[in-house]
Structures are given as structure tokens and as C-alpha cells.
Amino acid sequence: NAGVTQTPKFQVLKTGQSMTLQCAQDMNHEYMSWYRQDPGMGLRLIHYSVGAGITDQGEVPNGYNVSRSTTEDFPLRLLSAAPSQTSVYFCASRLGTPNYEQYFGPGTRLTVT
Amino acid sequence: GNSVTQMEGPVTLSEEAFLTINCTYTATGYPSLFWYVQYPGEGLQLLLKATKADDKGSNKGFEATYRKETTSFHLEKGSVQVSDSAVYFCALSDRTGGSYIPTFGRGTSLIVHP
């Protein structure tokens, strides 16, 4: 199993540009989520999904869109990048039951200038 | 709602010292508890977990016991190594109430000097 994969690993955007961060998992996990990690802020949940076709907002959803058309893929779209979105983004997945652990991807380091 | 509080870092220790990182939680239901570790430049990975009261999770010399009476899940290791330098996150997932969203603490940075 490849686990959770994320692409790209690094990205630099100009303010106003849009892009999609890719996330895929091959473990047939129902639950997937996106976090951003900023210094001193811990992990903050952006969006999550409990299965294909179902998504919901987390703590900091503004400026981001998600979709879940398949069990495997959960892309995160930045609609119009802003410097405040400079961060490290992690995708995670888990079996549907909350007492299972999450598996995290390696992260995407995004800089918006 | 649910919350996790863990001690602020950084925690700085010499090699072979004893480690404790405190973690306390509040939860509406009966949660499962986790410790994750994040090495520099990497994503989080599970270190250990416990799913019911008095369970002890252990891995790589680290241990934590699920204490329902004190709502705590403190991480301990008897003798740390330089390679243990990382950020440690305490987390919970609630098995009741239909919540799917795990709750994380802010993370505690551990620095181990030779």
C-alpha cells in the first residue's frame, strides 16, 4: 500500500491564482480530511468527508473547496490564493469508526506571494 | 464540545533523561485516545493509542495510560534518545454522538541533546 499520497510537495503561487492540492489513499478509508499547520497554531481542520459524495466544513473552510467523487481521492482547491494561505497542508484518512487512527500524507508546503 | 490540552513546549532534555508530556481532555462521550509524532519535514504518524479506560498504549519505549478518573493520557518514556526529537500531538476521537471529527492538542516540541 502507498498509504496517503499528496502532490505537489512544494508550491509557490502568486496572490489571486488558483490551484488544486491532490490527495489519494489506497486503503479504502471512508473518512478523509484536510488540515493546515501553521507555527504555534497546531493543526486546523479545513474540510472533511465521511464518504464519497459527502463533504463538510471544518474549523477554517473559507477560501477552500473540496469534492469527493471517489473513495480514493479528496482534492483541495484554493479558489483565489492569498498570503494568509501560506501554510503546510496535510491530508489524512481513516476507517469510518472514530476509534481508528488517522493516516497522514507527507504534506504540501504552499507559499503565496 | 471536545477539547485536548497538552503542555506547552519546547521540552528540552538530555539523552537518557525521563520524559513526561502531559495531556488532559474533555469529551462528551467515551473517546479513544491517541498520541501522534511528527518528525521534521514529515506528516504525523501514530505513536500509540488506547480505546478504553485503564488501557495502556505502548510503542518504541513510549507509554501512555487512559485514565478516565483524571481525564488524562500522559506520554512517558524512561530514557529518551536524540532521535526522539520531534513534535508530539495528543488527540481524541469520540465514539459516541456521531462525531467524526478528531480533536488534536496544539502539539509539544521535544528537543533531546546528546
mmCIF file of C-alpha atoms in Angstrom:
data_model
loop_
_atom_site.group_PDB
_atom_site.id
_atom_site.type_symbol
_atom_site.label_atom_id
_atom_site.label_comp_id
_atom_site.label_asym_id
_atom_site.label_seq_id
_atom_site.Cartn_x
_atom_site.Cartn_y
_atom_site.Cartn_z
ATOM 1 C CA ASN A 1 0.000 0.000 0.000
ATOM 2 C CA ALA A 2 1.180 3.510 -0.821
ATOM 3 C CA GLY A 3 -0.917 4.866 2.067
ATOM 4 C CA VAL A 4 -1.855 8.553 1.732
ATOM 5 C CA THR A 5 -0.143 10.417 -1.088
ATOM 6 C CA GLN A 6 -0.130 14.156 -1.684
ATOM 7 C CA THR A 7 1.038 16.214 -4.641
ATOM 8 C CA PRO A 8 2.769 18.539 -5.107
ATOM 9 C CA LYS A 9 5.279 18.538 -2.262
ATOM 10 C CA PHE A 10 6.087 22.238 -2.696
ATOM 11 C CA GLN A 11 4.217 25.024 -4.491
ATOM 12 C CA VAL A 12 4.631 28.764 -4.885
ATOM 13 C CA LEU A 13 1.630 30.789 -6.038
ATOM 14 C CA LYS A 14 1.010 34.432 -6.712
ATOM 15 C CA THR A 15 -1.891 36.175 -4.988
ATOM 16 C CA GLY A 16 -5.107 35.528 -6.878
ATOM 17 C CA GLN A 17 -4.003 32.328 -8.592
ATOM 18 C CA SER A 18 -5.951 29.113 -8.106
ATOM 19 C CA MET A 19 -4.681 25.588 -7.722
ATOM 20 C CA THR A 20 -5.649 22.105 -6.573
ATOM 21 C CA LEU A 21 -3.804 20.081 -3.971
ATOM 22 C CA GLN A 22 -4.176 16.400 -4.685
ATOM 23 C CA CYS A 23 -4.724 13.700 -2.081
ATOM 24 C CA ALA A 24 -5.245 9.989 -2.645
ATOM 25 C CA GLN A 25 -5.388 6.909 -0.433
ATOM 26 C CA ASP A 26 -5.425 3.222 -1.323
ATOM 27 C CA MET A 27 -6.691 1.800 1.980
ATOM 28 C CA ASN A 28 -10.435 2.051 1.217
ATOM 29 C CA HIS A 29 -10.882 4.531 4.078
ATOM 30 C CA GLU A 30 -14.264 6.214 4.341
ATOM 31 C CA TYR A 31 -13.147 9.272 6.298
ATOM 32 C CA MET A 32 -10.762 11.819 4.738
ATOM 33 C CA SER A 33 -9.793 15.288 5.879
ATOM 34 C CA TRP A 34 -7.606 18.290 5.124
ATOM 35 C CA TYR A 35 -5.640 20.219 7.749
ATOM 36 C CA ARG A 36 -3.380 23.210 7.665
ATOM 37 C CA GLN A 37 -0.461 23.542 10.053
ATOM 38 C CA ASP A 38 0.920 26.935 10.986
ATOM 39 C CA PRO A 39 3.596 27.739 13.598
ATOM 40 C CA GLY A 40 2.062 27.957 17.072
ATOM 41 C CA MET A 41 -1.415 27.056 15.790
ATOM 42 C CA GLY A 42 -1.285 23.277 15.778
ATOM 43 C CA LEU A 43 -3.464 21.506 13.219
ATOM 44 C CA ARG A 44 -6.625 23.206 11.986
ATOM 45 C CA LEU A 45 -9.291 21.274 10.114
ATOM 46 C CA ILE A 46 -10.308 22.769 6.768
ATOM 47 C CA HIS A 47 -12.799 20.272 5.297
ATOM 48 C CA TYR A 48 -13.629 16.629 5.814
ATOM 49 C CA SER A 49 -15.589 13.833 4.168
ATOM 50 C CA VAL A 50 -17.244 10.747 5.642
ATOM 51 C CA GLY A 51 -17.645 9.041 2.269
ATOM 52 C CA ALA A 52 -17.900 9.545 -1.474
ATOM 53 C CA GLY A 53 -20.299 12.372 -2.293
ATOM 54 C CA ILE A 54 -20.353 13.728 1.279
ATOM 55 C CA THR A 55 -18.250 16.675 2.450
ATOM 56 C CA ASP A 56 -18.496 19.142 5.304
ATOM 57 C CA GLN A 57 -16.709 22.205 6.622
ATOM 58 C CA GLY A 58 -14.181 22.174 9.398
ATOM 59 C CA GLU A 59 -12.802 24.985 11.504
ATOM 60 C CA VAL A 60 -11.245 27.146 8.732
ATOM 61 C CA PRO A 61 -13.066 26.448 5.419
ATOM 62 C CA ASN A 62 -13.058 29.941 3.878
ATOM 63 C CA GLY A 63 -11.146 30.181 0.618
ATOM 64 C CA TYR A 64 -11.099 26.400 0.056
ATOM 65 C CA ASN A 65 -13.347 23.952 -1.779
ATOM 66 C CA VAL A 66 -13.386 20.171 -1.746
ATOM 67 C CA SER A 67 -15.180 17.365 -3.522
ATOM 68 C CA ARG A 68 -15.238 13.596 -3.022
ATOM 69 C CA SER A 69 -16.298 11.830 -6.199
ATOM 70 C CA THR A 70 -14.475 8.586 -5.339
ATOM 71 C CA THR A 71 -13.459 6.852 -2.121
ATOM 72 C CA GLU A 72 -9.779 7.221 -3.046
ATOM 73 C CA ASP A 73 -9.445 10.907 -3.935
ATOM 74 C CA PHE A 74 -10.076 14.089 -1.956
ATOM 75 C CA PRO A 75 -8.669 17.181 -3.739
ATOM 76 C CA LEU A 76 -8.475 20.586 -2.069
ATOM 77 C CA ARG A 77 -9.000 23.644 -4.273
ATOM 78 C CA LEU A 78 -7.742 27.100 -3.484
ATOM 79 C CA LEU A 79 -10.050 29.452 -5.356
ATOM 80 C CA SER A 80 -8.026 32.699 -5.247
ATOM 81 C CA ALA A 81 -4.832 32.322 -3.269
ATOM 82 C CA ALA A 82 -3.997 34.846 -0.533
ATOM 83 C CA PRO A 83 -0.790 35.265 1.510
ATOM 84 C CA SER A 84 -2.756 34.116 4.593
ATOM 85 C CA GLN A 85 -3.000 30.690 2.952
ATOM 86 C CA THR A 86 0.761 30.213 3.138
ATOM 87 C CA SER A 87 0.987 27.055 5.217
ATOM 88 C CA VAL A 88 1.741 23.351 5.240
ATOM 89 C CA TYR A 89 -1.271 21.278 4.204
ATOM 90 C CA PHE A 90 -1.862 17.704 5.326
ATOM 91 C CA CYS A 91 -4.372 15.222 4.062
ATOM 92 C CA ALA A 92 -5.432 12.356 6.336
ATOM 93 C CA SER A 93 -7.654 9.302 6.098
ATOM 94 C CA ARG A 94 -9.192 6.801 8.473
ATOM 95 C CA LEU A 95 -11.641 3.957 8.599
ATOM 96 C CA GLY A 96 -15.148 5.254 9.327
ATOM 97 C CA THR A 97 -15.218 4.356 13.010
ATOM 98 C CA PRO A 98 -13.688 7.092 15.197
ATOM 99 C CA ASN A 99 -11.680 4.694 17.368
ATOM 100 C CA TYR A 100 -9.289 4.022 14.486
ATOM 101 C CA GLU A 101 -6.213 6.153 13.946
ATOM 102 C CA GLN A 102 -5.696 8.601 11.111
ATOM 103 C CA TYR A 103 -3.058 8.123 8.429
ATOM 104 C CA PHE A 104 -1.408 11.334 7.264
ATOM 105 C CA GLY A 105 0.188 12.232 3.969
ATOM 106 C CA PRO A 106 3.654 13.811 3.770
ATOM 107 C CA GLY A 107 2.278 17.331 3.339
ATOM 108 C CA THR A 108 2.310 20.128 0.755
ATOM 109 C CA ARG A 109 4.262 23.259 1.618
ATOM 110 C CA LEU A 110 2.482 26.210 -0.049
ATOM 111 C CA THR A 111 3.812 29.743 -0.282
ATOM 112 C CA VAL A 112 1.624 32.559 -1.609
ATOM 113 C CA THR A 113 3.464 35.741 -2.582
ATOM 114 C CA GLY B 1 -17.632 20.066 22.955
ATOM 115 C CA ASN B 2 -14.436 18.046 22.958
ATOM 116 C CA SER B 3 -11.021 19.512 23.741
ATOM 117 C CA VAL B 4 -7.438 18.383 24.337
ATOM 118 C CA THR B 5 -4.905 20.302 26.403
ATOM 119 C CA GLN B 6 -1.247 19.389 26.351
ATOM 120 C CA MET B 7 1.745 21.015 27.952
ATOM 121 C CA GLU B 8 3.439 23.808 26.074
ATOM 122 C CA GLY B 9 6.895 23.254 24.746
ATOM 123 C CA PRO B 10 9.563 23.100 23.877
ATOM 124 C CA VAL B 11 10.608 20.384 26.277
ATOM 125 C CA THR B 12 14.394 20.193 26.300
ATOM 126 C CA LEU B 13 16.114 17.104 27.745
ATOM 127 C CA SER B 14 19.479 15.437 27.756
ATOM 128 C CA GLU B 15 19.830 11.979 26.252
ATOM 129 C CA GLU B 16 18.723 9.175 28.618
ATOM 130 C CA ALA B 17 16.520 11.513 30.664
ATOM 131 C CA PHE B 18 12.950 10.600 31.662
ATOM 132 C CA LEU B 19 10.184 12.153 29.599
ATOM 133 C CA THR B 20 6.640 13.107 30.548
ATOM 134 C CA ILE B 21 4.337 15.108 28.304
ATOM 135 C CA ASN B 22 1.021 15.857 29.976
ATOM 136 C CA CYS B 23 -2.285 15.569 28.151
ATOM 137 C CA THR B 24 -5.776 16.100 29.551
ATOM 138 C CA TYR B 25 -9.062 16.026 27.702
ATOM 139 C CA THR B 26 -12.734 16.817 27.893
ATOM 140 C CA ALA B 27 -15.211 14.781 25.900
ATOM 141 C CA THR B 28 -18.957 14.430 25.716
ATOM 142 C CA GLY B 29 -18.812 10.695 25.107
ATOM 143 C CA TYR B 30 -16.349 7.860 25.655
ATOM 144 C CA PRO B 31 -13.362 8.698 23.460
ATOM 145 C CA SER B 32 -10.437 6.782 22.066
ATOM 146 C CA LEU B 33 -7.126 8.495 22.823
ATOM 147 C CA PHE B 34 -4.053 8.797 20.628
ATOM 148 C CA TRP B 35 -0.512 10.100 20.591
ATOM 149 C CA TYR B 36 0.914 11.074 17.215
ATOM 150 C CA VAL B 37 4.517 12.041 16.446
ATOM 151 C CA GLN B 38 5.716 14.390 13.720
ATOM 152 C CA TYR B 39 9.372 14.288 12.723
ATOM 153 C CA PRO B 40 10.817 17.348 10.951
ATOM 154 C CA GLY B 41 9.516 17.748 7.418
ATOM 155 C CA GLU B 42 7.086 14.829 7.680
ATOM 156 C CA GLY B 43 3.409 14.172 8.309
ATOM 157 C CA LEU B 44 2.018 12.904 11.599
ATOM 158 C CA GLN B 45 2.174 9.210 12.352
ATOM 159 C CA LEU B 46 0.522 7.208 15.080
ATOM 160 C CA LEU B 47 2.761 6.539 18.076
ATOM 161 C CA LEU B 48 0.271 4.725 20.320
ATOM 162 C CA LYS B 49 -3.390 4.595 21.243
ATOM 163 C CA ALA B 50 -5.849 3.377 23.884
ATOM 164 C CA THR B 51 -9.527 2.764 23.350
ATOM 165 C CA LYS B 52 -10.892 2.190 26.865
ATOM 166 C CA ALA B 53 -10.251 3.168 30.453
ATOM 167 C CA ASP B 54 -7.101 1.732 32.097
ATOM 168 C CA ASP B 55 -5.733 0.565 28.730
ATOM 169 C CA LYS B 56 -2.030 1.218 28.267
ATOM 170 C CA GLY B 57 -0.741 2.013 24.791
ATOM 171 C CA SER B 58 2.938 1.431 24.118
ATOM 172 C CA ASN B 59 5.365 1.668 21.215
ATOM 173 C CA LYS B 60 9.112 2.339 20.749
ATOM 174 C CA GLY B 61 9.591 2.644 24.529
ATOM 175 C CA PHE B 62 6.802 5.229 24.895
ATOM 176 C CA GLU B 63 3.780 4.506 27.093
ATOM 177 C CA ALA B 64 0.512 6.223 27.983
ATOM 178 C CA THR B 65 -2.359 5.037 30.178
ATOM 179 C CA TYR B 66 -6.002 6.010 29.617
ATOM 180 C CA ARG B 67 -7.108 7.485 32.968
ATOM 181 C CA LYS B 68 -10.839 8.148 32.907
ATOM 182 C CA GLU B 69 -10.987 9.368 36.513
ATOM 183 C CA THR B 70 -8.469 12.157 35.828
ATOM 184 C CA THR B 71 -9.319 12.518 32.086
ATOM 185 C CA SER B 72 -5.644 12.210 31.248
ATOM 186 C CA PHE B 73 -3.382 10.375 28.801
ATOM 187 C CA HIS B 74 0.165 11.413 29.718
ATOM 188 C CA LEU B 75 3.023 10.272 27.477
ATOM 189 C CA GLU B 76 6.128 8.824 29.160
ATOM 190 C CA LYS B 77 9.454 7.340 28.146
ATOM 191 C CA GLY B 78 12.105 6.130 30.529
ATOM 192 C CA SER B 79 15.183 7.101 28.533
ATOM 193 C CA VAL B 80 14.947 9.459 25.562
ATOM 194 C CA GLN B 81 17.295 9.462 22.588
ATOM 195 C CA VAL B 82 18.331 12.235 20.218
ATOM 196 C CA SER B 83 16.232 10.517 17.555
ATOM 197 C CA ASP B 84 13.091 11.138 19.664
ATOM 198 C CA SER B 85 13.333 14.866 18.904
ATOM 199 C CA ALA B 86 10.002 15.661 17.261
ATOM 200 C CA VAL B 87 6.611 17.253 17.877
ATOM 201 C CA TYR B 88 4.105 15.132 19.815
ATOM 202 C CA PHE B 89 0.336 15.548 19.462
ATOM 203 C CA CYS B 90 -2.299 14.198 21.823
ATOM 204 C CA ALA B 91 -5.683 13.560 20.203
ATOM 205 C CA LEU B 92 -9.081 12.044 20.858
ATOM 206 C CA SER B 93 -11.865 10.587 18.757
ATOM 207 C CA ASP B 94 -15.287 10.308 20.260
ATOM 208 C CA ARG B 95 -17.063 7.020 19.641
ATOM 209 C CA THR B 96 -20.485 8.297 20.667
ATOM 210 C CA GLY B 97 -22.697 11.093 19.475
ATOM 211 C CA GLY B 98 -21.928 10.592 15.800
ATOM 212 C CA SER B 99 -18.959 12.952 15.721
ATOM 213 C CA TYR B 100 -16.453 12.027 13.048
ATOM 214 C CA ILE B 101 -14.022 14.837 13.746
ATOM 215 C CA PRO B 102 -10.928 14.013 15.818
ATOM 216 C CA THR B 103 -9.718 16.673 18.250
ATOM 217 C CA PHE B 104 -5.996 17.471 18.476
ATOM 218 C CA GLY B 105 -3.913 19.246 21.073
ATOM 219 C CA ARG B 106 -1.585 22.031 19.979
ATOM 220 C CA GLY B 107 1.491 19.797 19.953
ATOM 221 C CA THR B 108 4.568 19.688 22.199
ATOM 222 C CA SER B 109 8.028 20.037 20.722
ATOM 223 C CA LEU B 110 10.669 17.754 22.254
ATOM 224 C CA ILE B 111 14.362 18.533 21.817
ATOM 225 C CA VAL B 112 16.864 15.949 23.044
ATOM 226 C CA HIS B 113 20.522 16.950 23.342
ATOM 227 C CA PRO B 114 23.402 14.435 23.237
#
